[in-house]
Coordinates of C-alpha atoms in Angstrom, one line a residue:
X1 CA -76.0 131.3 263.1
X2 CA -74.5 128.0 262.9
X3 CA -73.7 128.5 258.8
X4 CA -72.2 132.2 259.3
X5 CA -69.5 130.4 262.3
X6 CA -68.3 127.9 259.8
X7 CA -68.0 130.8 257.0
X8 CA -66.0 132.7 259.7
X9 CA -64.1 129.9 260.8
X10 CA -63.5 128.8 256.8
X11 CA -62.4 132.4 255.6
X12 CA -60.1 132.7 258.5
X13 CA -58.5 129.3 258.1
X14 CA -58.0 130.7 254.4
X15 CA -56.3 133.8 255.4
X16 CA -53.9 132.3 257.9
X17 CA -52.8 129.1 255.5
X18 CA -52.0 132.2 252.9
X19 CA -50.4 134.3 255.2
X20 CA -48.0 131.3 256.4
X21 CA -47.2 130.5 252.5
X22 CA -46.4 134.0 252.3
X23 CA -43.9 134.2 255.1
X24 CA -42.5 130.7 254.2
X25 CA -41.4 132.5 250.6
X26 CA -40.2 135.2 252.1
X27 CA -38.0 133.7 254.7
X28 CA -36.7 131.9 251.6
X29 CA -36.0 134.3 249.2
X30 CA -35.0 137.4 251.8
X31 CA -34.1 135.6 255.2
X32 CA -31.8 132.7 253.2
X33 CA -30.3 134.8 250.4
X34 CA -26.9 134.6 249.9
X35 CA -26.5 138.2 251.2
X36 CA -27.7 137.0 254.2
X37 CA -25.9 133.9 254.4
X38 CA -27.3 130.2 255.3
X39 CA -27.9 128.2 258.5
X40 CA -25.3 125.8 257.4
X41 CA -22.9 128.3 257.1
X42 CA -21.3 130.7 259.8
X43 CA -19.5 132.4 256.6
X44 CA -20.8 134.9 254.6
X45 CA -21.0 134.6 250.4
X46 CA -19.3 137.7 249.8
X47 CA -16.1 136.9 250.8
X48 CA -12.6 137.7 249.2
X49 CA -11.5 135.2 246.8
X50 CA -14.7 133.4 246.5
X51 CA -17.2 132.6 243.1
X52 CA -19.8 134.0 244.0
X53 CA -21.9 131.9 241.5
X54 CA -20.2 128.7 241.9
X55 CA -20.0 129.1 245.5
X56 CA -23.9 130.5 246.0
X57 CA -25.2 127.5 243.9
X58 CA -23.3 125.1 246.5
X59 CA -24.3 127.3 249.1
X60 CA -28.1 127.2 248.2
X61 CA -28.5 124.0 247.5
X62 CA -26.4 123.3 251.0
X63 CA -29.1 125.3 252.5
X64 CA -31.9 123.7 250.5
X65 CA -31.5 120.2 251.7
X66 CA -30.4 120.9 255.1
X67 CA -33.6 122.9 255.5
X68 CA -36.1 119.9 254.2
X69 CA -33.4 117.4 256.3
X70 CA -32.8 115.6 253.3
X71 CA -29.2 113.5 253.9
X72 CA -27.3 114.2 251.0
X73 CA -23.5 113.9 250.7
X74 CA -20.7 115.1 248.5
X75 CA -19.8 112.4 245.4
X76 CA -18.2 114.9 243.0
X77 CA -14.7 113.5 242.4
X78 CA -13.2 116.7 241.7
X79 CA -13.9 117.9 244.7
X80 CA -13.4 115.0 247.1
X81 CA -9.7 114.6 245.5
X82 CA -8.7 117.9 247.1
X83 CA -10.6 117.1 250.6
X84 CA -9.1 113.7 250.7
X85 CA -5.4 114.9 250.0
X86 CA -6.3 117.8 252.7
X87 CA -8.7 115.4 254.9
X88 CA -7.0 116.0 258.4
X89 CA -6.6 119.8 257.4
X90 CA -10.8 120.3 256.4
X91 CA -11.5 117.4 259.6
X92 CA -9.6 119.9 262.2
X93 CA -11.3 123.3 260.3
X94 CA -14.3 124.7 262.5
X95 CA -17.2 126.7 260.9
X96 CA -15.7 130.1 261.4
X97 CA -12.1 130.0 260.5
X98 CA -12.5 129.2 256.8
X99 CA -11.2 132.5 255.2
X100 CA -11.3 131.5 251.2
X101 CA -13.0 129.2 249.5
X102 CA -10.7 126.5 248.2
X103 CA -13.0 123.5 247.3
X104 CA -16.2 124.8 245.9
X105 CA -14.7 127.7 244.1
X106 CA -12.9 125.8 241.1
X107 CA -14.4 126.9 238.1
X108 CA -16.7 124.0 237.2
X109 CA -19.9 122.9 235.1
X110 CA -20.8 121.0 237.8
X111 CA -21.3 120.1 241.7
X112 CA -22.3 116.5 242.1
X113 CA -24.0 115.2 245.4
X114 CA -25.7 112.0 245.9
X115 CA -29.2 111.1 248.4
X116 CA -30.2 107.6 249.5
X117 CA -34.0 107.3 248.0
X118 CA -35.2 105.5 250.6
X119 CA -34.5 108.6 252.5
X120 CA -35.9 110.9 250.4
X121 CA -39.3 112.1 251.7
X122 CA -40.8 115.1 250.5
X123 CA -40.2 115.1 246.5
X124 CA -43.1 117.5 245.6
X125 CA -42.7 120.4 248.4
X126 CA -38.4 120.5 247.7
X127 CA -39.1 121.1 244.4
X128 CA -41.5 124.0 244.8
X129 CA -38.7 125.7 247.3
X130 CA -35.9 124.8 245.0
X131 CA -37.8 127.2 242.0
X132 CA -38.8 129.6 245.3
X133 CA -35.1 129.9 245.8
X134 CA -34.1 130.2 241.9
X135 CA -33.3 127.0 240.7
X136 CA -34.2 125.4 237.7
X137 CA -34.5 122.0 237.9
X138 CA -34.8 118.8 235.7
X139 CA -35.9 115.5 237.0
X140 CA -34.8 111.7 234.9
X141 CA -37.1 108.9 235.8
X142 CA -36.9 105.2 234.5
X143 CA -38.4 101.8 235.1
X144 CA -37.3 100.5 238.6
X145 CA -34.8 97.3 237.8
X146 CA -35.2 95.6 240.6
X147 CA -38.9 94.4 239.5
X148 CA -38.3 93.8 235.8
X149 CA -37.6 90.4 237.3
X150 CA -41.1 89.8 238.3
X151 CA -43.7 90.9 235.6
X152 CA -46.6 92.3 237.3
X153 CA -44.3 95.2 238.9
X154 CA -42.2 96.1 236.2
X155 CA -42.9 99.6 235.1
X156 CA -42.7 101.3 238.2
X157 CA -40.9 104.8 237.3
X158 CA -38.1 105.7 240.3
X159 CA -36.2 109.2 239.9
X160 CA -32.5 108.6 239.1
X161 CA -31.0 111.7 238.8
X162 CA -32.1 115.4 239.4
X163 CA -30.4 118.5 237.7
X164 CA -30.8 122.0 239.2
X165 CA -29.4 124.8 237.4
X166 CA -29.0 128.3 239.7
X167 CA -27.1 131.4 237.2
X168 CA -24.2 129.2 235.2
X169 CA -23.6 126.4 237.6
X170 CA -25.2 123.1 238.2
X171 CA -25.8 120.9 240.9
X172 CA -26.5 117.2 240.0
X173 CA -27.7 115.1 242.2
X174 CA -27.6 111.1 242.3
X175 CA -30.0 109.0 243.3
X176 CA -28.3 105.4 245.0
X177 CA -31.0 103.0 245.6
X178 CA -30.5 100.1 247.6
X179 CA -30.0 96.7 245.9
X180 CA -30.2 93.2 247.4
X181 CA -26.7 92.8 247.9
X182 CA -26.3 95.6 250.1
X183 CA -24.4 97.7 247.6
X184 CA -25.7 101.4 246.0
X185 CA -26.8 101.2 242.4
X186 CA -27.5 104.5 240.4
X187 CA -29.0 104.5 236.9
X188 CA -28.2 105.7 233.6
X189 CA -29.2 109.7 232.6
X190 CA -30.8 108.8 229.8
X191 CA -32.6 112.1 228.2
X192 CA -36.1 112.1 226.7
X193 CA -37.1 113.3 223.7
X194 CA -38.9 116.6 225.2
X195 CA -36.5 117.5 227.3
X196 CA -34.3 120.4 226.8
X197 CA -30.8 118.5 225.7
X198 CA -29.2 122.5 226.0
X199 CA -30.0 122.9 229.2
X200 CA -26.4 122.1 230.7
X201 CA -23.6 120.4 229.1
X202 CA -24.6 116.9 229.8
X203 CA -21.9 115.7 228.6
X204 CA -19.2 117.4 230.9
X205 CA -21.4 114.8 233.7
X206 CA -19.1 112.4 235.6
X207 CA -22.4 110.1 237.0
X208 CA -24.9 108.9 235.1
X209 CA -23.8 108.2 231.3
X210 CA -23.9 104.5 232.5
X211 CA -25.7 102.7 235.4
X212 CA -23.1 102.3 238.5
X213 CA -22.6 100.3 241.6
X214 CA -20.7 101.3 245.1
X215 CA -20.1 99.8 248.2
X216 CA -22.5 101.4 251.1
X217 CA -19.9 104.2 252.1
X218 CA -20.4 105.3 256.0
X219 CA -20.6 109.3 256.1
X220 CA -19.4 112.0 257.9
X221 CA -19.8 115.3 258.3
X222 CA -17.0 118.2 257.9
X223 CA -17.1 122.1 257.0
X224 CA -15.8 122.7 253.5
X225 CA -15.4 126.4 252.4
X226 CA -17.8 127.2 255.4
X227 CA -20.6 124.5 254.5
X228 CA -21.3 121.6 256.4
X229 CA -21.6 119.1 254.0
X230 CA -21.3 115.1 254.3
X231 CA -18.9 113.2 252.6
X232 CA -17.8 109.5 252.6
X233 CA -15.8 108.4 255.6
X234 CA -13.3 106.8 253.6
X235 CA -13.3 109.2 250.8
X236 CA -10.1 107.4 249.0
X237 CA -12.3 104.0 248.5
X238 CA -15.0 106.6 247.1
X239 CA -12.9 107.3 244.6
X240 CA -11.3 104.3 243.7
X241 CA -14.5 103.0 243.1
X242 CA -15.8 105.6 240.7
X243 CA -13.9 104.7 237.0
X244 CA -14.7 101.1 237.9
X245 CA -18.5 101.8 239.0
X246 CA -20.3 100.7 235.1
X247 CA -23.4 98.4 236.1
X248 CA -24.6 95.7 233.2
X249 CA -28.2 94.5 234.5
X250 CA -29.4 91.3 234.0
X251 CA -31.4 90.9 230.6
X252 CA -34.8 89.4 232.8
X253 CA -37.2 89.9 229.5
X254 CA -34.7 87.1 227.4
X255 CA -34.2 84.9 230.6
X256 CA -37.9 84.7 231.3
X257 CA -38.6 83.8 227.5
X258 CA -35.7 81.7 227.9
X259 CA -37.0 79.6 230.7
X260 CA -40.8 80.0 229.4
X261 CA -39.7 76.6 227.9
X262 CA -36.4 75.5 229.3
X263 CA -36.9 75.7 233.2
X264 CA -35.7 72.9 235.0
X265 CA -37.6 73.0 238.5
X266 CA -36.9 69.6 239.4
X267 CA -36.0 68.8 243.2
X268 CA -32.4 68.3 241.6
X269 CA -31.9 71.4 239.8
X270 CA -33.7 73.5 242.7
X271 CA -31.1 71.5 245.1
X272 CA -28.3 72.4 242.8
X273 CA -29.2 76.0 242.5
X274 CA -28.8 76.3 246.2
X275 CA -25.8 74.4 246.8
X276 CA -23.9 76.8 244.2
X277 CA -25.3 79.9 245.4
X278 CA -24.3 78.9 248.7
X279 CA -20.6 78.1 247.2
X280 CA -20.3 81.2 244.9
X281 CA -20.7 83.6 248.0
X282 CA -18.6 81.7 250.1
X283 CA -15.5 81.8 247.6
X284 CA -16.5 85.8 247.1
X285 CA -16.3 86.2 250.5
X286 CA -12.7 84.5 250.6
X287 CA -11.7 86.2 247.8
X288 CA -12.6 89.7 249.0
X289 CA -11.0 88.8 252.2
X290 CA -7.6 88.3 250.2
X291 CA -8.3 91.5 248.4
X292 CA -8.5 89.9 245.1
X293 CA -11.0 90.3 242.2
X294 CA -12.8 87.9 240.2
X295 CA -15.9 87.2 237.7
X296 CA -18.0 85.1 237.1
X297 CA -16.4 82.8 234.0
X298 CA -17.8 80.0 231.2
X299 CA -20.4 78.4 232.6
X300 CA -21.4 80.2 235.6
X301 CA -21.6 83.8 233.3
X302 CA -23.4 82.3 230.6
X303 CA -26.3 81.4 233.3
X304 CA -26.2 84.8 234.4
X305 CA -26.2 86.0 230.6
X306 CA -28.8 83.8 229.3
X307 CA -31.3 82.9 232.1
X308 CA -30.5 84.8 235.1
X309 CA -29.2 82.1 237.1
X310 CA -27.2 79.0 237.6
X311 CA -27.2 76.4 234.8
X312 CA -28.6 73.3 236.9
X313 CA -26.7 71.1 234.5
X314 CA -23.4 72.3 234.8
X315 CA -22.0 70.4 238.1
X316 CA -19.9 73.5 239.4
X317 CA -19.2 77.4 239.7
X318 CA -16.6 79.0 237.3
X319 CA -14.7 82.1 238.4
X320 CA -11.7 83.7 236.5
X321 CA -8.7 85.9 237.6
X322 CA -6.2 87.6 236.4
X323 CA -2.8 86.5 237.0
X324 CA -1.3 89.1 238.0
X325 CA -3.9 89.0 241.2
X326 CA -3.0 85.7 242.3
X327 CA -1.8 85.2 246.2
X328 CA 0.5 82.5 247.2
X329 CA -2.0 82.0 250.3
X330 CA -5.2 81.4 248.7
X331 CA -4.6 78.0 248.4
X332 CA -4.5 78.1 252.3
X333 CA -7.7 80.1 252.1
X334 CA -9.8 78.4 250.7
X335 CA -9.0 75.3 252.7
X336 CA -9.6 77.4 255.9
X337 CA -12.5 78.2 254.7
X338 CA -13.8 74.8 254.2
X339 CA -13.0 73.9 250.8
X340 CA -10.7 71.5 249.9
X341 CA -8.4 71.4 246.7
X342 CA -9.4 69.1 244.1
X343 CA -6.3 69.7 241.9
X344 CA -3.5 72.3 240.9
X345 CA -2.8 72.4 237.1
X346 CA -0.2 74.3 235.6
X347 CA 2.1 77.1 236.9
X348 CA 1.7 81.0 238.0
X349 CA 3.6 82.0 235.3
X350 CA 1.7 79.3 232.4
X351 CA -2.0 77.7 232.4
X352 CA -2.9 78.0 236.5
X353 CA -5.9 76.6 237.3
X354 CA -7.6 75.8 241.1
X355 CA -10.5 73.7 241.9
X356 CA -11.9 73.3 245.0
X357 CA -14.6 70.6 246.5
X358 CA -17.6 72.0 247.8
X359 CA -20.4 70.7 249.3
X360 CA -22.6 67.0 247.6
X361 CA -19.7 67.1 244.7
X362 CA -20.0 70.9 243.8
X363 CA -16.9 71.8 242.7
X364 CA -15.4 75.8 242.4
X365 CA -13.0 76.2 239.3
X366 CA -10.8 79.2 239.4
X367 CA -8.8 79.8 235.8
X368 CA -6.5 82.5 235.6
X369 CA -6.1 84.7 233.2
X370 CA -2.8 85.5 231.1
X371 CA -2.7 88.7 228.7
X372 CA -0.6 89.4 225.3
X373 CA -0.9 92.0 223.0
X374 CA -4.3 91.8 221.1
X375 CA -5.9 88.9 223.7
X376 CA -6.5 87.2 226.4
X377 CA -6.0 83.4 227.6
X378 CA -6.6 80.4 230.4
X379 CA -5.1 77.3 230.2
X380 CA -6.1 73.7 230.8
X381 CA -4.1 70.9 231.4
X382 CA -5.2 66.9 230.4
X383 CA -4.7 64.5 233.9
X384 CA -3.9 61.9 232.0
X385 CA -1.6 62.9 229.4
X386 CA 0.0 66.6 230.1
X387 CA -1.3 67.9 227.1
X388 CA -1.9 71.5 227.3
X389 CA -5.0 74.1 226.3
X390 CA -5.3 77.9 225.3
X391 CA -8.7 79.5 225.2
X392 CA -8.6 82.1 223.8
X393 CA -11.0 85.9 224.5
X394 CA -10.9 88.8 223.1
X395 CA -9.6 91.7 225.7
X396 CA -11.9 92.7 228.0
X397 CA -12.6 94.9 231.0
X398 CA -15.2 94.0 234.0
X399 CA -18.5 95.4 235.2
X400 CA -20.4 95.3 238.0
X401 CA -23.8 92.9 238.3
X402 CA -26.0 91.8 240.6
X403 CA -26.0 87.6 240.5
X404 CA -28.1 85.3 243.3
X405 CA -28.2 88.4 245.9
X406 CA -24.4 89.3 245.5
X407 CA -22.8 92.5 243.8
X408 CA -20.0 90.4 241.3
X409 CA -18.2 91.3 237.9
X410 CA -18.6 89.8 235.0
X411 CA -16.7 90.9 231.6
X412 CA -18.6 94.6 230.0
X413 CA -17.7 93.1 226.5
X414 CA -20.4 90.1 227.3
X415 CA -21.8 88.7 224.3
X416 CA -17.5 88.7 222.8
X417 CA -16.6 87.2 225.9
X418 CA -19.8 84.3 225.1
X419 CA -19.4 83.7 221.9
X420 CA -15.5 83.0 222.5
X421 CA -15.8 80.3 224.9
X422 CA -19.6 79.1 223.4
X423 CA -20.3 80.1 219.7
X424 CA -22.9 82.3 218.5
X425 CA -25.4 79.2 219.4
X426 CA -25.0 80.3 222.9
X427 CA -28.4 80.6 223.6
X428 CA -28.8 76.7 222.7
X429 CA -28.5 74.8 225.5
X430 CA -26.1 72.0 225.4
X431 CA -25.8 69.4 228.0
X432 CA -22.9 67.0 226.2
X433 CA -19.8 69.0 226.8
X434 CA -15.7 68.0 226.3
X435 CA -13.6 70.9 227.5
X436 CA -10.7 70.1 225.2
X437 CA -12.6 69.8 221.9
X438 CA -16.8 72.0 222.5
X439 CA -15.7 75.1 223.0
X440 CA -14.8 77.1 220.2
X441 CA -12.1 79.3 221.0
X442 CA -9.6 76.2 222.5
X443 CA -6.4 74.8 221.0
X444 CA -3.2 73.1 221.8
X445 CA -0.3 74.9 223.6
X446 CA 1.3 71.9 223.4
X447 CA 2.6 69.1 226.4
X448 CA 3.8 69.4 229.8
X449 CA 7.2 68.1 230.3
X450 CA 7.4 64.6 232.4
X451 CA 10.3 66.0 234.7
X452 CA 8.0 68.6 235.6
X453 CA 4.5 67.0 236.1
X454 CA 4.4 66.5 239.8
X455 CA 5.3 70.4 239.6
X456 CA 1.9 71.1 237.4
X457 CA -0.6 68.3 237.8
X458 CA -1.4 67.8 241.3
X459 CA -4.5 65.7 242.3
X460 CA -5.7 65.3 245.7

């Protein structure tokens, strides 16, 4: 008796847990069509003026997410161009009164969204409605960056970007994962050899042909051709941020071979490390106050090339600028902000350079940066004698990386940018070094008038 109740009991079990799979496709494919409209949406599909594949795709996929309460928000730059020039317009629109679709209805390849992966929570059962609903979806995976800095956890795969095709139109979504300087990174879409390379025009994708970092942007919600969709709060910033996103990792494989044999873990060097860490963020945080931009320059961004980290050796922290950023007040800021000036050399408009005391004889060195035609140039000036420098770089544009816990730029065109300033020995540490005469890309620009050396050589 007691085997035939747990038959009973097993077969019905069975038959409900089918039945409920039953009703849950159903509801998906009948309840949530687009001829019966969506529960983010008080509009229906068929309205005049709209695509009705462009917008059903949107409108799906709106659905799709909201339904599995998966967070994701609007990135496509297309699109947040018109909301932002319309914001107060789509911010004072209610559900119901949209009457065309103005947004979503562009003919496009495309829709791109993005998701925070640390709030993504049910991967497997999204996909399985996604195909339930029609799409057709591709999924890009790659090694997790953030722990190819510590060997035993390098491997791990982390999804980076997720196509889903519904009819002709696309919806790609973004994954941002969090880094350690409290910034969003996205990876590269990089396709493997199986996959189907015809499958949408790749190429016509405005996120993922390079890694890419963002600031965290603070959502909110707003109804867009009758969808409630998130978007960035500031969605201006957004978009400033995008053609200037390109991420450049740090090479961890060569910096661990590198300091296999070269680490210096002394109670100095580990002391030093920490003092310019310490330094560097302040004079970021200074800078970023002033709203200007800098990278990390010589010294300081051939640690970061080479090993990953501060040259102990090197005695300070090296960031440039481009003239044309400079303040009058950052002087002042920086000495409100604890650091004194060392000395002034040179002039806005010829050879500027700052330095600043930190902390046990730590010193931050700001050189500004001058552009001609074909290249770019600091200056240095000789104390002593008013003899003038030019180094000399090929042009170059900046990229985002991630250096002692901090989102920074350093120049895209790295190794050109190196070997300028160091020689193709760059990798070959050298510990002996004259600023005037080492580096290879330095020569004279001639002397600094007497009349005006109190103007351009200031010590303090």
């Amino acid at each position: 008796m007691s085997r035939i109740n747990k038959n009973v009991i097993l077969a019905l079990l069975t038959l409900t847990s089918s039945a409920f799979l039953l009703f849950q496709l159903y509801y998906y494919k009948h309840c949530l069509s687009p001829k019966n409209g969506t529960g983010s949406s008080k509009s229906k599909g068929n309205r005049i003026g709209f695509d009705s594949t462009q917008w059903r795709a949107v409108q799906k996929f709106v659905m799709l997410t909201s339904s599995q309460n998966v967070p994701v928000f609007l990135i496509d730059p297309w699109i947040l161009d018109l909301i932002n020039k319309n914001l107060e317009q789509v911010k004072n629109t209610s559900q119901s009164s949209a009457s065309d679709c103005r947004f979503f209805c562009v003919p496009r390849d495309f829709t791109a969204f993005a998701l925070q992966y640390h709030l993504w929570k049910s991967e497997d059962g999204w996909f399985q409605i996604a195909e339930n609903m029609g799409f057709q979806c591709l999924k890009t995976e790659s090694k997790d960056p953030r722990l190819d800095g510590i060997d035993s956890l390098s491997g791990t795969e982390i999804p980076l970007h997720y196509v889903c095709k519904l009819a002709t139109h696309a919806i790609h979504l973004v994954f941002f994962h969090e880094r350690s300087g409290n910034y969003l990174w996205h990876g590269h879409l990089r396709l493997q050899g199986h996959m189907d390379r015809k499958f949408v025009p790749f190429r016509k994708l405005q996120f993922g042909r390079y890694p890419g970092a963002f600031d965290r942007p603070e959502l909110q919600q707003v109804t867009v051709d009758g969808l409630d969709v998130l978007i960035p709060k500031d969605p201006g910033h957004f978009l400033e941020e995008v053609p200037h996103s390109r991420f450049i990792e740090c090479r961890y494989k060569e910096a661990r071979a590198f300091l296999q044999y070269l680490e210096d873990n002394t109670v100095d060097a580990m002391a030093f490390r920490k003092r310019a860490k310490e330094l560097l963020q302040l004079a970021a945080k200074t800078l970023q106050e002033l709203g200007v931009p800098f990278w990390l320059s010589s010294g300081t961004c051939l640690g970061w090339y080479r090993q990953c980290s501060i040259i102990p050796y090197s005695k300070d922290v090296d960031l440039g600028i481009f003239i044309q950023d400079y303040k009058p007040d950052i002087i002042l800021a920086f000495q409100n902000a604890g650091l004194p000036l060392k000395h002034k050399f040179g002039k806005v408009e010829d050879s500027l350079e700052l330095s600043f005391q930190g902390k046990d004889d730590v010193k931050l060195d700001i050189f500004f940066f001058y552009e001609e035609t074909d290249h770019m140039w600091n200056g240095g000036t000789q104390a002593k004698t008013g003899k003038k420098f030019k180094y000399l770089f090929p042009k170059f544009t900046l990229c985002w990386t991630e250096f002692v816990d901090m989102k920074v730029h350093v120049p895209c065109e790295t190794v050109d940018y190196i070997e300028a300033n160091y020689g193709k020995t760059w990798t070959i540490p050298v510990k002996t070094w004259d600023w005037k005469s080492s580096p290879p890309n330095v020569q004279p620009n001639g002397v600094w008038p007497i009349s005006e050396w109190d103007e351009v050589i200031q010590l303090y």
